[in-house]
Tab-separated table of C-alpha atoms and ligand atoms in Angstrom:
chain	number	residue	atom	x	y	z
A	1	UNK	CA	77.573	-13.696	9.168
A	2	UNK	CA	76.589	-11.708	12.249
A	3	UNK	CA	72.981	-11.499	11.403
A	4	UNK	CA	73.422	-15.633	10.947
A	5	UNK	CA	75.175	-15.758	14.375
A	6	UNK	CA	72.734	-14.158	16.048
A	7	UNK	CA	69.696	-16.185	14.476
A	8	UNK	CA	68.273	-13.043	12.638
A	9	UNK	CA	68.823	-14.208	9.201
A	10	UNK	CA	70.254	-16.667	7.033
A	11	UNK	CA	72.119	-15.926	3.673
A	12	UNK	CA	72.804	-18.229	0.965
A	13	UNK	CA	74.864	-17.621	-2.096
A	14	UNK	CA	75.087	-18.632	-5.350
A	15	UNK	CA	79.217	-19.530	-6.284
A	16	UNK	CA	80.525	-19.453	-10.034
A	17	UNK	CA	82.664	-22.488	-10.816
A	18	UNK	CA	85.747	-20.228	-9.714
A	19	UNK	CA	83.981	-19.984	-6.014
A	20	UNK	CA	82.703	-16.733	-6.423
A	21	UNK	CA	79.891	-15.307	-5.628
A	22	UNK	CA	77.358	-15.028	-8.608
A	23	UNK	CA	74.342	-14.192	-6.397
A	24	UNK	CA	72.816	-14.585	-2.709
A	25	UNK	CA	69.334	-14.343	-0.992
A	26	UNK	CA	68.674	-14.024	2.628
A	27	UNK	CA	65.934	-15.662	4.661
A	28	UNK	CA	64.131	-14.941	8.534
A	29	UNK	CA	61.232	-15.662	10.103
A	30	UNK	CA	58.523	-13.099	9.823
A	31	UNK	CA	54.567	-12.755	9.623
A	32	UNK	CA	51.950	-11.280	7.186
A	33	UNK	CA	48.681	-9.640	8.438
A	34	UNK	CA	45.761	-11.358	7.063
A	35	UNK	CA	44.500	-8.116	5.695
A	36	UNK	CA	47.293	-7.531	3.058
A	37	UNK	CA	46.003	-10.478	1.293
A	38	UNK	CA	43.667	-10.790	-1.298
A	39	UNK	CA	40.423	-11.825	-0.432
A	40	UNK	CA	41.077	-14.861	-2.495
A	41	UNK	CA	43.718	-15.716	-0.565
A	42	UNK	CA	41.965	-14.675	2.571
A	43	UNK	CA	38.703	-16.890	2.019
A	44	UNK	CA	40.672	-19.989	2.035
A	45	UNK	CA	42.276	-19.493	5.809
A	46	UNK	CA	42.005	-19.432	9.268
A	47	UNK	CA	41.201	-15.220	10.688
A	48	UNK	CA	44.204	-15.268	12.827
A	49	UNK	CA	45.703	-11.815	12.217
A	50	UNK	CA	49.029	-12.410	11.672
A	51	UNK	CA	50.038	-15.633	9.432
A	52	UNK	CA	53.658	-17.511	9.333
A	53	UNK	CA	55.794	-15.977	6.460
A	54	UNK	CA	59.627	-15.882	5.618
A	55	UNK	CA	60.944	-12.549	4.817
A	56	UNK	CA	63.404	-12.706	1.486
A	57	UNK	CA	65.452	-9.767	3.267
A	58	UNK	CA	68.166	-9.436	0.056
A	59	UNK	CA	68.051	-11.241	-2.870
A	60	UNK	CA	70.670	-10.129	-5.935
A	61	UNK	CA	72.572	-11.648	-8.902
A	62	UNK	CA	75.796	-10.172	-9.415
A	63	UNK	CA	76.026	-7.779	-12.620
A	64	UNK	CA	77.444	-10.502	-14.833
A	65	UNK	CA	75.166	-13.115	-14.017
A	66	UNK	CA	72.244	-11.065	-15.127
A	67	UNK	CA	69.309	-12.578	-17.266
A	68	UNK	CA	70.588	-15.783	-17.690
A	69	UNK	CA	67.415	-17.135	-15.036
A	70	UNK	CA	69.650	-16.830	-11.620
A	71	UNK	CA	67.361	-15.148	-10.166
A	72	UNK	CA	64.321	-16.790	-10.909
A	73	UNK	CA	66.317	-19.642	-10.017
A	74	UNK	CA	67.431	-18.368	-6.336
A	75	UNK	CA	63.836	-17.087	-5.809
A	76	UNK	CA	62.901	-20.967	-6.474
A	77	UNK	CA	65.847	-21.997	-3.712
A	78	UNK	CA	63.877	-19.691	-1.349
A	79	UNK	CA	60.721	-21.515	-1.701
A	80	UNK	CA	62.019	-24.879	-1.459
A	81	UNK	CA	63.783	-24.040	1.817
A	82	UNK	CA	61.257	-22.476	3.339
A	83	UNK	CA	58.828	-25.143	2.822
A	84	UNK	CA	61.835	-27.252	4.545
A	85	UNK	CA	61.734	-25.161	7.970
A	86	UNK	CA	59.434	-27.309	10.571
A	87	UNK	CA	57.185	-24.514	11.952
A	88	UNK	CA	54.522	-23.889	9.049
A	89	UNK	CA	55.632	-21.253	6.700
A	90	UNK	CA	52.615	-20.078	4.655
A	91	UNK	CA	54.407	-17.468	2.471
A	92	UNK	CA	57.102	-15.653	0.713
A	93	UNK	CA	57.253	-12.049	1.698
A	94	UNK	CA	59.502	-9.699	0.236
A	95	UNK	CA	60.088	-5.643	0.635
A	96	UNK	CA	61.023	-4.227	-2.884
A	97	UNK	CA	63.822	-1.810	-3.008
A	98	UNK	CA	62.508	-0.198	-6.095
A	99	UNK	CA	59.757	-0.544	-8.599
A	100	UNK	CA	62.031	-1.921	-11.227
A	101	UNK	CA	62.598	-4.679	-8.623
A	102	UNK	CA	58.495	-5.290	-7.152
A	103	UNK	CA	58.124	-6.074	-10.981
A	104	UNK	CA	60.606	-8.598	-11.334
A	105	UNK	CA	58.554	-10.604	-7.924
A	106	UNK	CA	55.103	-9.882	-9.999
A	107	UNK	CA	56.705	-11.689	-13.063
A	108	UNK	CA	57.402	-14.427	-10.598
A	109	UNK	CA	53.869	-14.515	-9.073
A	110	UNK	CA	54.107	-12.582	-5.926
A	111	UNK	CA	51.489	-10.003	-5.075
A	112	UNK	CA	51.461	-6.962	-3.596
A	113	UNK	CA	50.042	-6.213	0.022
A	114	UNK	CA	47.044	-4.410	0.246
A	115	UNK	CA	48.141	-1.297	1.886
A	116	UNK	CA	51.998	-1.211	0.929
A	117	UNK	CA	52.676	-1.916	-3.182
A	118	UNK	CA	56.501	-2.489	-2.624
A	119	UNK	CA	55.879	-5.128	-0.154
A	120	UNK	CA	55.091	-8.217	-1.917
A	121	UNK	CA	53.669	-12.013	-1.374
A	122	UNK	CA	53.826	-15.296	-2.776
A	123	UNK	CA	51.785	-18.509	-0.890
A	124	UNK	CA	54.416	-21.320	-0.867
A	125	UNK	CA	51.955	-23.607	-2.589
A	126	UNK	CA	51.596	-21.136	-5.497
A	127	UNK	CA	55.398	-20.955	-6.037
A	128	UNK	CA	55.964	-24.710	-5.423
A	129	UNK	CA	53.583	-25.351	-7.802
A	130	UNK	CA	55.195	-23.768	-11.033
A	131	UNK	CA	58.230	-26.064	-9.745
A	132	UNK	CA	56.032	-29.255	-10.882
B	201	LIG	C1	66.273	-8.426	-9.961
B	201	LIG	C2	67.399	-9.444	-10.202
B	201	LIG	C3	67.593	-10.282	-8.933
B	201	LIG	C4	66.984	-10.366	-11.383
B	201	LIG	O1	67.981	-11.391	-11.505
B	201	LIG	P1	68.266	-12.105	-12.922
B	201	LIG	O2	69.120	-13.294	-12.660
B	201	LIG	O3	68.758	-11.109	-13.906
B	201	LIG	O4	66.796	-12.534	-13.334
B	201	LIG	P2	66.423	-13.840	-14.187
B	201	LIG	O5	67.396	-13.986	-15.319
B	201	LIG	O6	66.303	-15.002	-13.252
B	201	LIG	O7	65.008	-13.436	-14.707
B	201	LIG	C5	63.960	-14.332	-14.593
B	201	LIG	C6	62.750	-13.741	-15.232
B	201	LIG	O8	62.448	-12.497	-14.571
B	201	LIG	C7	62.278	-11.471	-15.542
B	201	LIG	N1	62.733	-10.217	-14.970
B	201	LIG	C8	64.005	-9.920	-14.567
B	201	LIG	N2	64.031	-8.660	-14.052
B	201	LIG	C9	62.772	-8.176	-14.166
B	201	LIG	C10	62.154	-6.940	-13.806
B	201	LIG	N3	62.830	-5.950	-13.222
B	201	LIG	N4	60.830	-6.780	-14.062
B	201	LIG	C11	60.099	-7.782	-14.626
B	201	LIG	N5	60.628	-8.976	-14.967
B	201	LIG	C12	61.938	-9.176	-14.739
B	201	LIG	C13	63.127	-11.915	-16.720
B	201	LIG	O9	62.661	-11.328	-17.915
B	201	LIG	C14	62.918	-13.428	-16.716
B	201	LIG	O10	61.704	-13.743	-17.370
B	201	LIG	P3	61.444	-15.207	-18.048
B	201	LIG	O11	61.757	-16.239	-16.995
B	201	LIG	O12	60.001	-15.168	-18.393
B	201	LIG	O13	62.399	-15.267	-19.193
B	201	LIG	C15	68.734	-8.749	-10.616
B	201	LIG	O14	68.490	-7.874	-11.700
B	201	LIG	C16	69.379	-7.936	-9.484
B	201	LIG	O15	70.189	-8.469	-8.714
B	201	LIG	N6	69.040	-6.633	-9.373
B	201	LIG	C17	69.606	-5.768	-8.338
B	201	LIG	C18	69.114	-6.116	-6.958
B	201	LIG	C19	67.611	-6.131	-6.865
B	201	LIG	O16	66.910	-5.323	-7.450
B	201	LIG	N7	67.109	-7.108	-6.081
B	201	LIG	C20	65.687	-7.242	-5.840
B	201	LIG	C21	65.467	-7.393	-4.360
B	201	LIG	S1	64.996	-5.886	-3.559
């Protein structure tokens, strides 16, 4: 609430049908350098050295939620609202608290940064295309 007060971040959750809270996500503005990306990636943009991202700060289904595709699903939300915010968003970044969690953004797509593995990337066009 703070952090949303002060236009840091924004945090949306998830409610079960009793109101509470089955899982949450948060979003800010941030930036990628152009040199974590693949060279892929890289070939089809500008060489500015810093590109518009949005950071998924937190991101977390509660315990009994688990595996039922909440996640996935709240990942999805992410994309869809940043693709919403009027300055140009290029990408999802994300900072992995663990290894166990960098894999679950690699099933989803996202790639790591060249020179930090539990930082991780997904191009809004790549993840708004598996929506159809
Ligand atoms: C990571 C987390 C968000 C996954 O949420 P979830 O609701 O259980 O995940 P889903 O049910 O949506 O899983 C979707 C897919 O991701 C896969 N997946 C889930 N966790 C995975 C992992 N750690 N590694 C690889 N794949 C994973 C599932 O197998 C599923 O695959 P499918 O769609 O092909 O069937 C949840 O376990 C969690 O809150 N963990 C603690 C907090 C955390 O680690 N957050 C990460 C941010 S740092």
């Amino acid at each position: 609430m703070q952090d949303a007060k002060r236009r840091v971040s924004n945090c949306f959750v998830a409610l079960d049908d009793a109101g509470a809270i089955a899982g949450y996500f948060t979003l800010a503005a941030s930036g990628i350098p152009v040199d974590e990306l693949s060279d892929a990636t890289k070939k089809r943009l500008p060489r500015y050295p810093l590109l518009p991202a949005c950071l998924i700060g937190r991101l977390a289904v509660d315990r009994r939620f688990r595996g039922l595709g909440l996640g996935g699903a709240l990942l999805m939300e992410a994309a869809i609202r940043a693709s919403r915010a009027e300055p140009a968003v290029l990408a999802m970044i994300v900072d992995a608290k663990d290894e166990k969690a960098a894999a679950f953004y690699e099933h989803h797509g996202f790639s790591r940064f060249a020179s930090r593995p539990k930082s991780l990337y997904l191009p809004l066009a790549t993840a708004l295309k598996a929506k159809g």
